[in-house]
XYZ file of C-alpha atoms in Angstrom:
679
model
C 11.859 -32.604 3.663
C 12.932 -29.582 5.706
C 12.477 -26.272 3.917
C 15.026 -23.500 4.264
C 13.742 -20.023 4.947
C 14.722 -18.922 1.438
C 12.979 -21.872 -0.236
C 9.852 -21.124 1.777
C 9.985 -17.431 0.854
C 10.319 -18.254 -2.847
C 7.410 -20.695 -2.536
C 5.171 -18.141 -0.800
C 5.995 -15.330 -3.208
C 5.244 -17.721 -6.067
C 1.698 -18.000 -4.715
C 1.403 -14.218 -4.715
C 2.403 -14.169 -8.388
C -0.470 -16.540 -9.210
C -3.076 -14.215 -7.668
C -1.624 -10.782 -8.476
C -3.996 -8.665 -10.588
C -7.006 -10.902 -10.003
C -8.402 -9.047 -6.968
C -9.137 -5.402 -6.230
C -5.977 -3.351 -5.653
C -3.674 -4.707 -2.968
C -6.317 -7.008 -1.482
C -4.448 -10.018 -2.791
C -2.014 -9.822 0.118
C -4.830 -10.671 2.545
C -5.852 -13.664 0.413
C -2.321 -15.072 0.201
C -1.422 -14.495 3.855
C -4.662 -16.010 5.128
C -4.370 -19.018 2.793
C -0.799 -19.630 3.936
C -1.921 -19.477 7.571
C -4.857 -21.814 6.971
C -2.517 -24.336 5.305
C -0.140 -24.025 8.267
C -2.955 -24.679 10.769
C -4.151 -27.742 8.876
C -0.674 -29.192 8.336
C 0.263 -28.676 11.977
C -3.014 -30.307 13.081
C -2.093 -33.387 11.027
C 1.482 -33.306 12.355
C 0.284 -33.118 15.974
C -2.003 -36.094 15.352
C 0.822 -38.109 13.721
C 3.169 -37.370 16.631
C 0.532 -38.296 19.224
C -0.280 -41.568 17.421
C 3.413 -42.442 17.144
C 3.848 -41.802 20.882
C 0.842 -44.005 21.758
C 2.145 -46.770 19.502
C 5.532 -46.555 21.241
C 3.945 -46.736 24.677
C 1.679 -49.655 23.762
C 4.342 -51.477 21.768
C 2.147 -52.015 18.714
C 1.013 -50.325 15.511
C -2.486 -48.872 15.338
C -4.911 -49.897 12.622
C -6.178 -47.238 10.188
C -9.505 -47.208 12.032
C -7.785 -46.673 15.390
C -5.670 -43.893 13.905
C -8.774 -42.175 12.550
C -10.471 -42.243 15.975
C -7.373 -41.013 17.798
C -6.728 -38.340 15.188
C -10.207 -36.911 15.640
C -10.111 -36.711 19.439
C -6.429 -35.981 20.046
C -5.126 -32.842 21.750
C -4.409 -30.004 19.324
C -3.220 -26.418 19.648
C -6.074 -25.344 17.362
C -9.285 -27.163 16.529
C -9.814 -27.945 12.828
C -13.422 -29.193 12.468
C -14.158 -32.298 10.447
C -14.771 -31.456 6.807
C -12.695 -28.261 7.076
C -9.199 -29.697 6.745
C -6.789 -29.116 3.912
C -7.527 -32.488 2.332
C -11.218 -31.604 2.155
C -10.464 -28.389 0.285
C -7.921 -30.072 -1.995
C -10.432 -32.710 -3.076
C -13.061 -30.147 -4.111
C -13.203 -29.479 -7.843
C -16.084 -27.013 -8.285
C -17.093 -23.957 -6.238
C -13.653 -24.114 -4.660
C -13.856 -20.503 -3.451
C -17.037 -21.275 -1.526
C -15.521 -24.460 -0.043
C -12.329 -22.653 1.013
C -14.141 -19.702 2.574
C -16.521 -21.977 4.469
C -13.604 -24.043 5.812
C -11.600 -21.008 6.933
C -14.512 -19.362 8.684
C -15.438 -22.621 10.416
C -11.883 -22.868 11.763
C -12.116 -19.293 13.077
C -15.478 -20.032 14.734
C -14.003 -23.114 16.416
C -11.087 -21.163 17.953
C -11.771 -17.944 19.856
C -8.132 -16.917 19.439
C -8.592 -16.919 15.644
C -11.719 -14.755 15.473
C -11.187 -12.060 12.867
C -8.156 -13.764 11.274
C -9.905 -14.837 8.065
C -11.460 -11.698 6.593
C -11.465 -12.519 2.857
C -14.229 -14.134 0.854
C -12.835 -16.411 -1.855
C -16.339 -16.677 -3.295
C -16.917 -12.908 -3.595
C -18.943 -12.197 -6.768
C -17.446 -10.183 -9.608
C -18.695 -6.567 -9.715
C -20.259 -6.948 -13.193
C -23.383 -8.659 -11.827
C -22.701 -11.832 -13.803
C -22.793 -14.002 -10.675
C -19.338 -15.377 -11.419
C -16.780 -15.270 -8.583
C -14.231 -12.458 -8.660
C -11.441 -15.047 -8.410
C -12.162 -17.812 -10.955
C -12.328 -21.416 -9.788
C -9.238 -22.319 -11.835
C -7.161 -19.629 -10.098
C -8.200 -20.862 -6.637
C -7.414 -24.398 -7.793
C -3.953 -23.312 -9.000
C -3.265 -21.697 -5.613
C -4.402 -24.769 -3.687
C -2.186 -26.964 -5.860
C 0.732 -24.559 -5.372
C 0.403 -24.620 -1.583
C -0.092 -28.375 -1.635
C 3.489 -28.920 -2.859
C 4.996 -28.244 0.576
C 4.118 -29.293 4.114
C 4.023 -26.224 6.398
C 3.925 -28.045 9.730
C 6.697 -27.967 12.316
C 8.037 -31.181 10.785
C 9.091 -29.241 7.671
C 9.096 -25.607 8.748
C 10.116 -24.637 12.310
C 8.075 -21.752 13.749
C 10.967 -19.272 13.671
C 11.548 -19.889 9.946
C 7.851 -19.603 9.144
C 7.615 -16.387 11.165
C 10.558 -14.812 9.338
C 9.175 -15.931 5.976
C 5.830 -14.358 6.859
C 7.558 -11.066 7.678
C 9.456 -11.278 4.381
C 6.145 -11.729 2.573
C 4.667 -8.680 4.320
C 7.752 -6.671 3.283
C 7.350 -7.831 -0.328
C 3.691 -6.813 -0.292
C 4.725 -3.413 1.122
C 7.224 -2.922 -1.713
C 4.501 -3.909 -4.172
C 1.882 -1.628 -2.623
C 4.073 1.500 -2.583
C 2.366 4.478 -0.967
C -0.490 2.387 0.477
C 1.940 0.209 2.431
C 2.213 2.809 5.198
C -1.151 1.583 6.517
C 0.264 -1.776 7.589
C 4.064 -1.672 7.455
C 6.820 0.313 9.188
C 10.369 -0.214 7.862
C 12.102 -2.758 10.135
C 15.134 -0.497 10.623
C 12.898 2.169 12.188
C 11.155 -0.406 14.372
C 14.498 -1.869 15.442
C 15.704 1.604 16.475
C 12.611 2.226 18.619
C 12.702 -1.230 20.236
C 16.395 -0.911 21.140
C 15.824 2.580 22.528
C 13.098 1.207 24.833
C 14.829 -2.134 25.614
C 11.809 -4.300 26.578
C 12.259 -6.481 29.662
C 10.469 -9.553 31.046
C 7.274 -8.475 32.769
C 6.668 -5.516 30.455
C 3.281 -4.904 28.905
C 3.710 -3.668 25.329
C 1.041 -1.792 23.406
C 0.738 -0.529 19.841
C -2.391 1.617 19.382
C -2.201 1.520 15.553
C -0.533 -1.843 15.097
C -1.035 -2.564 11.382
C 0.513 -5.969 10.675
C 1.927 -6.219 14.208
C 5.560 -5.656 13.253
C 6.437 -3.569 16.298
C 5.130 -6.189 18.709
C 6.990 -8.947 16.843
C 10.264 -6.993 16.893
C 9.896 -6.399 20.622
C 9.487 -10.164 21.116
C 12.553 -10.790 18.931
C 14.552 -8.433 21.152
C 13.519 -10.375 24.247
C 14.599 -13.640 22.587
C 17.906 -12.033 21.619
C 18.422 -11.196 25.297
C 17.818 -14.808 26.292
C 14.160 -14.567 27.333
C 11.042 -16.268 26.029
C 8.734 -14.147 23.856
C 5.900 -14.622 26.350
C 8.005 -13.120 29.145
C 6.153 -9.919 28.174
C 2.516 -9.296 27.248
C 1.454 -7.794 23.916
C -1.562 -5.669 22.990
C -2.543 -3.897 19.788
C -5.441 -2.106 18.160
C -5.963 -1.682 14.426
C -8.890 0.030 12.727
C -8.553 -1.842 9.398
C -9.940 -5.378 9.671
C -7.704 -6.773 6.945
C -4.525 -5.359 8.466
C -5.584 -6.524 11.920
C -6.018 -10.038 10.524
C -2.446 -9.939 9.194
C -1.296 -8.772 12.617
C -3.141 -11.589 14.405
C -1.593 -14.175 12.104
C 1.827 -12.591 12.669
C 1.298 -12.856 16.417
C 0.284 -16.528 16.300
C 3.166 -17.511 14.016
C 5.665 -15.819 16.357
C 4.140 -17.305 19.500
C 3.336 -13.947 21.132
C -0.224 -14.685 22.230
C -0.936 -11.003 21.553
C -4.351 -9.473 22.068
C -5.197 -7.487 18.927
C -8.476 -5.572 18.770
C -9.868 -4.642 15.366
C -12.398 -2.482 13.613
C -12.456 0.630 15.814
C -10.484 3.861 16.087
C -8.011 4.081 18.963
C -9.019 7.714 19.523
C -12.809 7.431 19.448
C -13.083 3.859 20.788
C -9.950 2.662 22.599
C -10.359 -1.089 23.061
C -8.189 -1.543 26.156
C -9.698 0.158 29.229
C -9.506 -0.162 32.995
C -12.382 -0.696 35.429
C -13.221 3.009 35.298
C -13.475 3.075 31.515
C -10.201 4.985 31.154
C -7.360 3.845 28.842
C -5.526 0.836 30.243
C -1.934 1.505 31.351
C 1.060 -0.223 29.740
C 4.753 -0.089 30.584
C 5.888 0.375 26.971
C 4.150 1.825 23.914
C 5.435 1.604 20.336
C 3.515 3.396 17.607
C 3.480 4.679 14.048
C 0.109 6.406 13.811
C -1.466 7.926 10.645
C 0.306 11.253 10.068
C -1.780 14.412 10.486
C -5.142 12.665 10.267
C -7.653 15.366 9.409
C -10.672 13.481 10.827
C -9.131 11.803 13.866
C -12.197 12.740 15.917
C -14.643 10.803 13.708
C -15.554 7.151 14.078
C -14.559 5.167 10.941
C -18.153 4.511 9.917
C -18.886 8.266 9.981
C -15.983 9.288 7.749
C -18.049 9.920 4.631
C -17.682 12.422 1.807
C -20.721 14.359 3.048
C -19.242 17.712 4.160
C -22.497 18.905 5.765
C -22.690 15.767 7.858
C -19.061 16.156 8.932
C -19.625 19.801 9.903
C -22.649 18.820 12.000
C -20.713 16.036 13.715
C -17.835 18.407 14.367
C -20.152 20.734 16.285
C -21.315 17.782 18.364
C -17.828 16.641 19.428
C -16.084 20.020 19.700
C -16.931 22.803 22.137
C -15.179 26.116 22.817
C -12.717 24.156 24.956
C -12.055 21.727 22.109
C -12.747 18.022 21.655
C -15.021 16.501 24.286
C -12.912 13.472 25.159
C -14.961 10.958 27.170
C -11.779 9.141 28.221
C -10.074 12.060 29.958
C -6.914 12.100 27.850
C -7.020 15.758 26.844
C -9.258 18.794 26.891
C -11.322 20.035 29.818
C -10.230 18.756 33.217
C -6.821 17.557 32.021
C -3.335 19.057 31.844
C -3.470 19.183 28.050
C -5.407 21.215 25.520
C -7.431 19.290 22.980
C -5.663 18.886 19.609
C -6.932 20.948 16.677
C -9.584 19.380 14.477
C -7.402 19.334 11.361
C -4.322 17.582 12.792
C -4.598 14.335 14.736
C -0.923 13.907 15.645
C -1.213 15.148 19.225
C -4.447 13.207 19.701
C -2.449 10.011 19.229
C 0.507 11.268 21.281
C -1.738 12.208 24.204
C -3.604 8.903 23.945
C -0.236 7.141 24.158
C 0.734 9.245 27.162
C -2.562 8.393 28.873
C -1.833 4.710 28.184
C 1.499 4.706 30.042
C 2.060 3.570 33.608
C 3.705 5.991 36.031
C 7.106 4.633 34.976
C 6.092 3.983 31.371
C 8.036 4.838 28.237
C 7.050 5.286 24.596
C 8.716 5.343 21.196
C 6.610 7.059 18.540
C 7.043 7.773 14.827
C 5.748 11.308 14.184
C 5.735 13.928 11.447
C 8.299 16.604 12.313
C 5.488 19.156 12.372
C 4.725 18.139 15.958
C 8.083 19.687 16.937
C 7.271 23.212 15.814
C 3.678 23.664 14.584
C 1.657 26.272 16.420
C 2.603 29.759 17.604
C 2.896 31.052 21.185
C 0.788 33.905 22.447
C 1.840 37.147 20.703
C 0.888 40.818 20.630
C 0.211 42.233 17.156
C -0.463 45.698 15.778
C -3.930 45.986 14.315
C -3.010 48.680 11.793
C -5.241 51.172 13.629
C -4.229 54.025 15.941
C -5.691 55.467 19.145
C -6.499 59.120 19.765
C -2.876 59.847 20.722
C -1.583 58.322 17.482
C -0.224 55.177 19.090
C -0.744 51.870 17.232
C -3.466 49.674 18.660
C -2.298 46.262 19.920
C -4.252 43.021 20.076
C -3.240 39.819 21.823
C -3.244 36.671 19.717
C -3.871 33.479 21.666
C -1.381 30.648 21.551
C -2.204 27.782 19.187
C -3.354 24.486 20.695
C -0.407 22.464 19.385
C 2.059 24.956 20.859
C 0.327 24.702 24.216
C 0.346 20.880 24.145
C 4.053 20.756 23.264
C 4.823 23.316 25.976
C 2.901 21.255 28.549
C 4.722 18.073 27.554
C 8.083 19.799 27.901
C 7.233 21.511 31.175
C 6.097 18.152 32.561
C 9.529 16.793 31.536
C 7.949 13.977 29.509
C 9.968 14.334 26.288
C 13.265 12.508 26.684
C 14.682 12.597 23.141
C 13.869 13.458 19.533
C 15.540 11.940 16.454
C 15.010 13.467 13.014
C 14.984 10.861 10.223
C 16.001 11.060 6.556
C 13.342 11.971 4.040
C 11.410 9.259 2.222
C 12.166 6.280 4.476
C 8.449 5.482 4.900
C 6.053 4.151 2.290
C 3.730 6.906 1.133
C 4.886 9.515 3.672
C 6.871 12.207 1.920
C 6.779 14.548 4.911
C 9.840 14.713 7.195
C 9.494 12.312 10.114
C 11.058 11.928 13.531
C 11.155 9.544 16.470
C 9.740 10.911 19.711
C 10.834 9.200 22.937
C 8.662 9.805 26.002
C 9.550 8.798 29.550
C 7.288 9.372 32.572
C 10.046 8.609 35.084
C 13.242 10.116 33.758
C 16.609 9.845 35.530
C 17.240 12.882 37.781
C 20.325 13.911 35.821
C 18.237 14.148 32.625
C 15.177 15.729 34.198
C 15.766 19.215 32.768
C 17.232 18.144 29.434
C 16.131 16.909 26.020
C 18.391 15.008 23.617
C 18.074 16.149 20.006
C 19.629 13.957 17.288
C 19.948 14.991 13.655
C 20.065 11.679 11.739
C 18.757 12.934 8.385
C 22.133 12.860 6.609
C 22.801 9.143 6.778
C 20.938 6.618 4.614
C 21.121 4.478 1.489
C 19.355 5.866 -1.569
C 17.228 3.286 -3.390
C 15.302 3.688 -6.628
C 11.958 4.622 -5.047
C 12.754 5.381 -1.395
C 15.571 5.781 1.112
C 16.714 3.085 3.513
C 18.377 3.254 6.906
C 21.502 1.082 6.885
C 22.612 -0.906 9.959
C 25.390 1.630 10.569
C 22.810 4.455 10.464
C 20.803 2.690 13.163
C 24.010 2.342 15.185
C 24.586 6.109 15.066
C 21.167 6.814 16.494
C 21.423 4.165 19.210
C 24.840 5.370 20.394
C 23.594 8.970 20.608
C 20.464 7.973 22.531
C 22.126 5.528 24.907
C 25.137 7.782 25.590
C 22.859 10.807 26.099
C 25.819 13.173 25.819
C 28.157 11.123 28.065
C 31.397 10.729 26.071
C 32.740 8.147 28.535
C 30.028 5.666 27.529
C 30.611 5.921 23.774
C 33.539 3.470 23.252
C 31.737 0.620 25.034
C 28.478 1.343 23.146
C 30.328 1.425 19.818
C 32.013 -1.908 20.578
C 28.701 -3.479 21.644
C 26.726 -2.349 18.598
C 29.541 -2.849 16.070
C 29.832 -6.538 16.856
C 26.083 -7.109 16.731
C 25.609 -5.121 13.535
C 28.482 -6.816 11.704
C 26.835 -10.158 12.498
C 23.498 -8.752 11.337
C 24.988 -7.581 8.023
C 26.598 -10.983 7.399
C 23.338 -12.779 8.226
C 21.403 -10.531 5.827
C 24.008 -11.116 3.127
C 23.690 -14.879 3.582
C 19.886 -14.698 3.511
C 19.823 -12.567 0.359
C 22.248 -14.837 -1.516
C 20.326 -17.946 -0.441
C 17.049 -16.298 -1.430
C 18.321 -15.385 -4.899
C 19.596 -18.925 -5.411
C 16.279 -20.397 -4.240
C 14.300 -18.102 -6.558
C 16.439 -19.137 -9.552
C 16.673 -22.842 -8.690
C 14.259 -23.835 -11.484
C 16.276 -21.874 -14.049
C 19.524 -23.423 -12.845
C 18.046 -26.917 -13.063
C 16.703 -26.167 -16.533
C 20.088 -24.908 -17.688
C 21.807 -28.052 -16.393
C 19.391 -30.244 -18.348
C 19.549 -28.211 -21.561
C 23.312 -28.648 -21.970
C 23.216 -32.432 -22.534
C 20.014 -32.108 -24.604
C 21.697 -29.623 -26.946
C 24.806 -31.817 -27.185
C 22.665 -34.872 -28.063
C 20.717 -32.893 -30.663
C 23.942 -31.598 -32.266
C 25.310 -35.141 -32.427
C 22.063 -36.362 -33.973
C 22.089 -33.521 -36.520
C 25.628 -34.398 -37.602
C 24.533 -37.951 -38.499
C 21.415 -36.997 -40.458
C 21.493 -37.016 -44.271
C 17.812 -36.506 -45.127
C 17.126 -32.790 -45.596
C 13.636 -32.856 -44.069
C 14.981 -34.585 -40.956
C 17.854 -32.083 -40.797
C 15.407 -29.148 -40.987
C 13.196 -30.643 -38.284
C 16.138 -31.374 -35.972
C 17.680 -27.931 -36.576
C 14.382 -26.305 -35.599
C 14.351 -28.342 -32.377
C 17.978 -27.327 -31.778
C 17.114 -23.652 -32.223
C 14.324 -23.975 -29.649
C 16.643 -25.672 -27.163
C 19.334 -23.034 -27.681
C 16.774 -20.234 -27.196
C 15.655 -21.853 -23.937
C 19.305 -22.211 -22.887
C 20.007 -18.554 -23.676
C 16.988 -17.443 -21.664
C 17.945 -19.635 -18.711
C 21.550 -18.446 -18.932
C 20.342 -14.822 -18.940
C 18.293 -15.474 -15.800
C 21.267 -17.071 -14.080
C 23.403 -14.128 -15.215
C 20.911 -11.720 -13.616
C 21.041 -13.774 -10.430
C 24.820 -13.707 -10.355
C 24.844 -9.930 -10.836
C 22.407 -9.501 -7.944
C 24.459 -11.822 -5.755
C 27.623 -9.888 -6.549
C 25.840 -6.622 -5.746
C 24.526 -8.036 -2.437
C 28.041 -9.073 -1.459
C 29.510 -5.701 -2.465
C 26.849 -3.884 -0.465
C 27.440 -6.075 2.588
C 31.188 -5.541 2.398
C 30.670 -1.775 2.100
C 28.358 -1.850 5.128
C 30.832 -3.870 7.206
C 33.585 -1.400 6.352
C 31.283 1.530 7.136
C 30.414 0.080 10.548
C 34.089 0.294 11.528
C 34.379 3.804 10.092
C 31.194 5.019 11.794
C 32.360 3.522 15.102
C 35.695 5.354 14.900
C 33.900 8.527 13.847
C 31.521 8.376 16.828
C 34.369 7.936 19.313
C 36.216 10.898 17.753
C 33.006 12.918 17.582
C 32.483 12.855 21.336
C 35.993 14.242 21.778
C 35.202 17.262 19.581
C 32.189 19.294 20.835
C 32.062 21.441 17.693
C 31.737 18.377 15.446
C 29.305 16.655 17.810
C 27.068 19.705 17.544
C 26.459 18.766 13.902
C 24.796 15.476 14.882
C 23.459 15.534 18.433
C 23.045 17.808 21.397
C 21.650 17.612 24.911
C 19.662 20.831 25.341
C 18.592 22.366 28.651
C 14.976 23.322 29.302
C 15.944 26.961 29.835
C 17.178 27.216 26.249
C 14.082 25.439 24.940
C 11.914 27.925 26.854
C 13.889 30.791 25.305
C 13.013 29.305 21.911
C 9.321 29.382 22.891
C 9.189 25.574 23.221
C 9.957 25.100 19.549
C 11.800 21.785 19.090
C 12.752 22.225 15.437
C 16.141 20.524 15.521
C 18.050 23.042 13.325
C 17.493 25.585 16.115
C 19.799 23.573 18.355
C 21.919 21.310 16.137
C 24.165 22.615 13.349
C 22.506 21.038 10.308
C 24.167 23.410 7.826
C 25.822 21.557 4.954
C 28.802 23.649 3.771
C 29.666 23.754 0.100
C 32.726 21.615 -0.665
C 35.913 23.690 -0.782
C 37.371 24.130 -4.246
C 41.039 25.072 -4.762
C 41.937 28.105 -6.865
C 43.819 25.914 -9.327
C 40.796 23.621 -9.787
C 38.469 26.619 -10.145
C 40.666 28.162 -12.864
C 40.888 24.826 -14.682
C 37.112 24.594 -14.667
C 36.799 28.164 -15.911
C 39.261 27.582 -18.782
C 37.435 24.381 -19.745
C 34.079 26.196 -19.765
C 35.499 29.024 -21.929
C 36.953 26.500 -24.379
C 33.633 24.665 -24.585
C 31.841 27.982 -25.211
C 34.251 28.847 -28.027
C 33.708 25.438 -29.639
C 29.947 25.893 -29.388
C 30.180 29.340 -31.063
C 32.180 27.878 -33.934
C 29.720 25.028 -34.400
C 26.782 27.463 -34.370
C 28.485 29.628 -37.016
C 28.975 26.604 -39.254
C 25.325 25.645 -38.946
C 24.134 29.162 -39.707
C 26.364 29.354 -42.796
C 25.067 26.000 -44.002
C 21.485 27.311 -44.056
C 22.384 30.707 -45.504
C 21.943 32.887 -42.405
C 25.565 33.948 -42.054
C 28.442 34.862 -44.361
């Protein structure tokens, strides 16, 4: 039976519910994702064997015996090798020490396939921390998970790769919602990724690199964009590095499921140990870089294994890697002998930015998520009064050196590498409460843009959710039109038409997916409700015929239980219907807003004063006058005026407030009299 994407998502999230709370923290996501992938590999291995046997039988005009099938199955051609004794059936048949059996099977599969090294990082047989020798995840829980996954075939015969890939991304998103602040380590909101990918517009032949790739979402979205443009995902090459082994494993699985054939290196810091290097040991060059690095990493200069709580050890290591000129970078990305100062020890943002710049080809481009501090932190060189006076009574002056971050930003701007900056709404990232922006770098900018920088203020437009803010499709459209028009009003109508059509289709597709998902998640309740109706009717009919009191009491008790189950099921279906109605209302609002935003953008580019409130192309001379400070409010009118209130409305409000005050005075007097404090 073919599974829909929504049925698969409900099935996978059901597995997560079985394991939640039975591992340390958010580790359960790695267990579920790796188990799903292992089941997929095994099911597809069996499917490939079945298809090959069926083809041989067709060619030979006869049916194979079971013995012949077993021989052919073992030696047939497979995408991945699943060793004998390590297949899903072997795990399913185990009854004791299931965690040990499962772990051994997974690791054997990884050893048999070089492409899968590092994919299975969890130990299902890990002992509990109390020293009892019992496994952290009890045998019965592992058994329940195996039985849960056993209910559906995950091979191509039941689940096409594109559906499985989208379901996997959905699962990662659900884990991110569940993890809250910690999700920022492995997940970037897809709306932000989509904006960056569409700003860079990957093309066949590109090499794409994410130096802090987490679960690989940016690489996957870039591949999706290529498919959308009519190309195969492998028309480009994909590379990523991720320090966290567990997150890298998720990223590798994501890559395999989406058919990217990405190279993802794990376990080392991109700054201290970049994995992709050229023949000279320098960072390898890529045509496109997408990144969301850890914001303001205080110990960016330390290898992961040296990041301990020992302050003395850190201070000693700091002296070893920093000189008077700054960080001693062995890869020539910044510091002595380069065009850029070394970043300060306490803020790693420019370390990542300069690594990205060093990883770009001569015509390379980058889209980076950054804290807005990179736009303005650091002061230029200034002269200050010391508070002392010379012999003639004149104040003594001392020269204060420019801060390193100011000098790096100035060098980037003077080299004409910064193409555009987009400020984002607050709280759109998991666990990052600081204001963020998108930084677009281009090493070969068009001549007409050479001495300009586009600044976009996109912080006003978002959807407010209960625990974070979300960029809507129409908010993404605003940013894309500003970036792709780059101040050219003549291009805006065509861009609005292009994006409006695509985004309306995207909104409708998301609406359909959400409704289907809600219906799939509540399918068991709906089935239960359908069955309970006839059962209740039969019980009522039976009760009406009974004359013996004891039988009546027994039947009435059964009826009460059935009615309670019906009420609970009906409540669940009611909740589903409310959510479906809300999803449809939200989609309709978004579709309407797309049209309104499109009309607003066209009008905006005909009114320079209004355009100044959202975007502006700024010349380098003005940026130099502002001492290379890129804080967007310096250039774009971000002031939010108070809403105008008419005199009549103001007087009405005043009269209402005075009346309310008089009523409160009277009530207070009554209370005081009641307790004897007033006459």
